[in-house]
Amino acid sequence: MSEVFRIAIIGSGPAGLSAAAHAARLGLSHVLLEKTGHLSDTIYKYQKGKHVMATPSQLVLRAGGGLPFDAGKRETILGNWSEAAAALGVNVRHDAEVRAISGTGAPIAGSVQKIVTRKRDGSSETKELQRHAPPYRLQLADGAEILAETVILAIGTQGNPNLMACPGGDGRQVQYQLDDPQEYTDEHIFVIGGGDAGIENALGLAADAAQANIVSLVNRSAEFSTAKDANVKALLAARDAGRISILTGTTTRSIEPGWITLDTPDGEVRARCDRVIARMGSAPPRAFVEACGIEFTSNDRLAYPRLSPVFESTAPGIFVVGALAGYPLIKHCMNQGHDVVEFINGNRDLKPADEPILEAKFRGLAPAGRPDGLSVADWLEHLRGRVSILNGMSPLQMREFMLDSEVRAYRAGEIVFERNAPGSSLFGVVEGEVRVEVDPTNPAITVPLGAGTIFGEVGLISGRRRGATIRAGSDCILVEIARGAALKLMSAVPAAGREVTRITTTRSLQQIFKSGLTPDDLAAIIETAKVETIRAGQAIINEGEDGDDIFIIRSGSMVVEKSIGGKPVFLSYVPAGSYVGEMTVIDGGKRTATVRAAVKADVIRLEGARFRDLLAAKPDLLARLRADMATRTSLNSFIESKKDGFRGVVDMYTGVANFLVDQGLGEATDVLLIDEKLCVGCDNCEKACADSHDGLSRLDREAGRTYAHLHVPTSCRHCEHPHCMADCPPNAIHRGPTGEVYIDETCIGCGNCQRGCPYGVIRMDKLPPKKPWLLSWLLFGSGPGPGEPDKAWRYKHTPKGVEAPKKAIKCDMCAGQSGGPACVRACPTGAAIRVSPEQFLSVALLDRGAG
């Protein structure tokens, strides 16, 4: 063709179609190239009848583009867009697949673009790029050629889905697209992926009861961090109605005709499966984009193209918008298409639609040396360049990220948060430093954290309360990242996930091994450290094998076993925050025991050779490890010595230990046990619990399972990663300063925690009426009088026939009450005990009759 278009737009999704509509409205010479026979293939491929959301709600849609968009059904939106495109005279060519883009490479004289990059040390670097001369040559699949001065890439990422990597993942029952949920009836269907696409597919397949599909959604995380809130709520409502099963913290091990095998937090599960719909996200089509001369922000598969604030790539004259730019939401995409056309048309003053929102966030802040402050674009680059976990983000990703985050200045000495305060957000130090008060008895003992690092990761990962008080050590600027935004960041930007892992691993090792270790001491080990997920029952160390790696238990727990007389004998229980494997590092030889996961666990694998180098440089650490090893060696010797003469003792010990692990102690942090040899059935434990909690006992002594003389009643285990906490809409479940998991007064009675608890220790109950003031009794005779127990009065005067709202009730370990748990204090014989993971082993050893 001889015609040279001002703009060639590739892809007619929300971004591309918006760009074409605005170009048509402005009368610019343009062509919209769509490889299929219809507009907006991304929306077209949504399942039939899908409700399309218009989020974020606070973001305005550019009205000048002429393309309408409101939340509604897929079919309605596609129809409106087709009508608008025709009315505006959009020059669209269907079945026009672009295979390659090439250009003349000749610069336009006098047309120079300056790109300023800010470094972490505060300095800046300016590069000059000359504007590209026309034409770019677009080679189509049918052999045709199109010439254009500028190119807008709006091809999205859906054509490059993340594939199933398990055995059988390439089988016929696996698909990566769902067109019409109504086509499937009476099938066992597993949807893999907890993002918006996966949730919407699962909802569509389970929407009509007449279809009789058995639908299960599998999410590798315990949370749905990348999905919209409305979708998550709809999914949970479908689960509550019995239409969908949800498996969180679960991955696919294998797929075979008619079956699927999953690794769940409780072990391996094999289930009927007629169809697998994998919606695990997608990656940019890197080969094609790089062939156009466009650079990416990193070598990560999920990285996005490097773009200027006006969406121009490193190939001058080629712009990237939409999901390929890192902005997947429809509103964002449409605004980008509009804005790029404005820029190409010469409008250099137009600011992004989210500019007012971000301006408000940065208002009143001024970085060091810049009392006049920075523009929004400069602020985003300043944050990205200074905070380590943000380095891998593009400027456009930074804009979306900051919509859900906050940045503010702190004065020296000002408290950021206090020890034991609730909170799960993550903080990044942009400028200055903060001080961590590591000793609650002496605030003067602090550890500094300087610019670039993060803190608050414990609350982010575990949901625990803040572990230390943090103060501003100097005037500083901090960015606070909400939990949802942080999890989304770690999921969408691999570099950010790796950086959080590196920092948390370093701090975990410092806490576990102590001995004055610094980050510099651990740098060589961290460089090769690997985080691995271990399924329940899987071994990380096998007795008799070679190997000298050390394992840090990051989450979950392990059991240690030794083969004696051909039978596995339980040696010890290893909770999160501990380590195993040091014996062969120190003394050499083969592994002396087997270590396997009691529940699904995450471990950090440290290379033995690197660790041996650290021990050579740190004699205090070597002495500490030798002391720990001596304890374990002594236990091994004890068990070995009893294998013949006390076979029954060894069997009893192993049986009790395995029983405790099976009853959830593998993920517990505190659990109530009752020795039935000492229990007299007085029920004082239940009565004391009720008296301590407004008449509502959290304990059922008779319920639960028993092995030999040891009984595990239905009382909360206070799990390391509580199942109940993973699905609480008002975030009413927290972990207290002493490890207790409790439910606060914001509970709305939805019952999600009760359904999510695998141990049946949460129930929904009506709350008694509030006790009137004593003055009410004196004046009006209402309320308990002197000597009348409050709780007895409150239940006696609960209105009859009135359906009072229910709330979740569970053990809170009597937090805040002196003397510890009331159930233990009230037991007259000492039969009731509460034990932590470190005490499980001693309970198993305590035969109370056999030893």
PDB file of N, CA and C in Angstrom, residues 44 102 163 252 339 361 381 402 408 468 540 652 783 796 840:
ATOM      1  N   TYR A  44     -14.936 -10.284  23.812  1.00  0.00           N
ATOM      2  CA  TYR A  44     -15.709 -11.268  23.058  1.00  0.00           C
ATOM      3  C   TYR A  44     -15.522 -12.667  23.633  1.00  0.00           C
ATOM      4  N   SER A 102       8.640  -3.240  11.410  1.00  0.00           N
ATOM      5  CA  SER A 102       9.984  -2.728  11.152  1.00  0.00           C
ATOM      6  C   SER A 102       9.884  -1.276  10.765  1.00  0.00           C
ATOM      7  N   LEU A 163       0.546 -21.896  31.406  1.00  0.00           N
ATOM      8  CA  LEU A 163       0.098 -23.264  31.167  1.00  0.00           C
ATOM      9  C   LEU A 163       0.270 -24.145  32.403  1.00  0.00           C
ATOM     10  N   THR A 252      -2.081 -28.292  41.944  1.00  0.00           N
ATOM     11  CA  THR A 252      -2.386 -29.503  41.182  1.00  0.00           C
ATOM     12  C   THR A 252      -1.133 -30.354  41.056  1.00  0.00           C
ATOM     13  N   ASP A 339      -5.620   8.926  25.753  1.00  0.00           N
ATOM     14  CA  ASP A 339      -4.514   9.832  26.068  1.00  0.00           C
ATOM     15  C   ASP A 339      -3.370   9.719  25.065  1.00  0.00           C
ATOM     16  N   LYS A 361      -2.499  12.567  47.116  1.00  0.00           N
ATOM     17  CA  LYS A 361      -1.668  11.707  47.971  1.00  0.00           C
ATOM     18  C   LYS A 361      -0.300  12.328  48.235  1.00  0.00           C
ATOM     19  N   GLU A 381       8.409   7.919  40.132  1.00  0.00           N
ATOM     20  CA  GLU A 381       9.755   7.447  39.817  1.00  0.00           C
ATOM     21  C   GLU A 381      10.644   7.472  41.053  1.00  0.00           C
ATOM     22  N   MET A 402      -0.231   2.932  43.438  1.00  0.00           N
ATOM     23  CA  MET A 402      -0.374   4.009  44.409  1.00  0.00           C
ATOM     24  C   MET A 402      -1.825   4.377  44.673  1.00  0.00           C
ATOM     25  N   ARG A 408       3.487   9.235  53.321  1.00  0.00           N
ATOM     26  CA  ARG A 408       3.430  10.375  54.232  1.00  0.00           C
ATOM     27  C   ARG A 408       4.781  10.593  54.889  1.00  0.00           C
ATOM     28  N   ALA A 468       7.050  -5.307  67.106  1.00  0.00           N
ATOM     29  CA  ALA A 468       7.947  -4.327  67.718  1.00  0.00           C
ATOM     30  C   ALA A 468       7.397  -2.935  67.469  1.00  0.00           C
ATOM     31  N   ILE A 540      11.746 -34.023  53.406  1.00  0.00           N
ATOM     32  CA  ILE A 540      12.804 -33.135  52.911  1.00  0.00           C
ATOM     33  C   ILE A 540      14.176 -33.732  53.206  1.00  0.00           C
ATOM     34  N   MET A 652       4.088 -46.833  72.102  1.00  0.00           N
ATOM     35  CA  MET A 652       3.136 -45.912  72.710  1.00  0.00           C
ATOM     36  C   MET A 652       3.541 -44.464  72.441  1.00  0.00           C
ATOM     37  N   GLY A 783     -31.748  -4.835  86.021  1.00  0.00           N
ATOM     38  CA  GLY A 783     -30.352  -5.219  86.107  1.00  0.00           C
ATOM     39  C   GLY A 783     -30.098  -6.039  87.349  1.00  0.00           C
ATOM     40  N   LYS A 796     -30.910 -14.988  81.973  1.00  0.00           N
ATOM     41  CA  LYS A 796     -32.259 -15.109  82.506  1.00  0.00           C
ATOM     42  C   LYS A 796     -33.190 -14.100  81.851  1.00  0.00           C
ATOM     43  N   PHE A 840       4.869 -30.474  72.595  1.00  0.00           N
ATOM     44  CA  PHE A 840       4.171 -31.661  72.111  1.00  0.00           C
ATOM     45  C   PHE A 840       4.995 -32.916  72.372  1.00  0.00           C
TER      46      PHE A 840
END
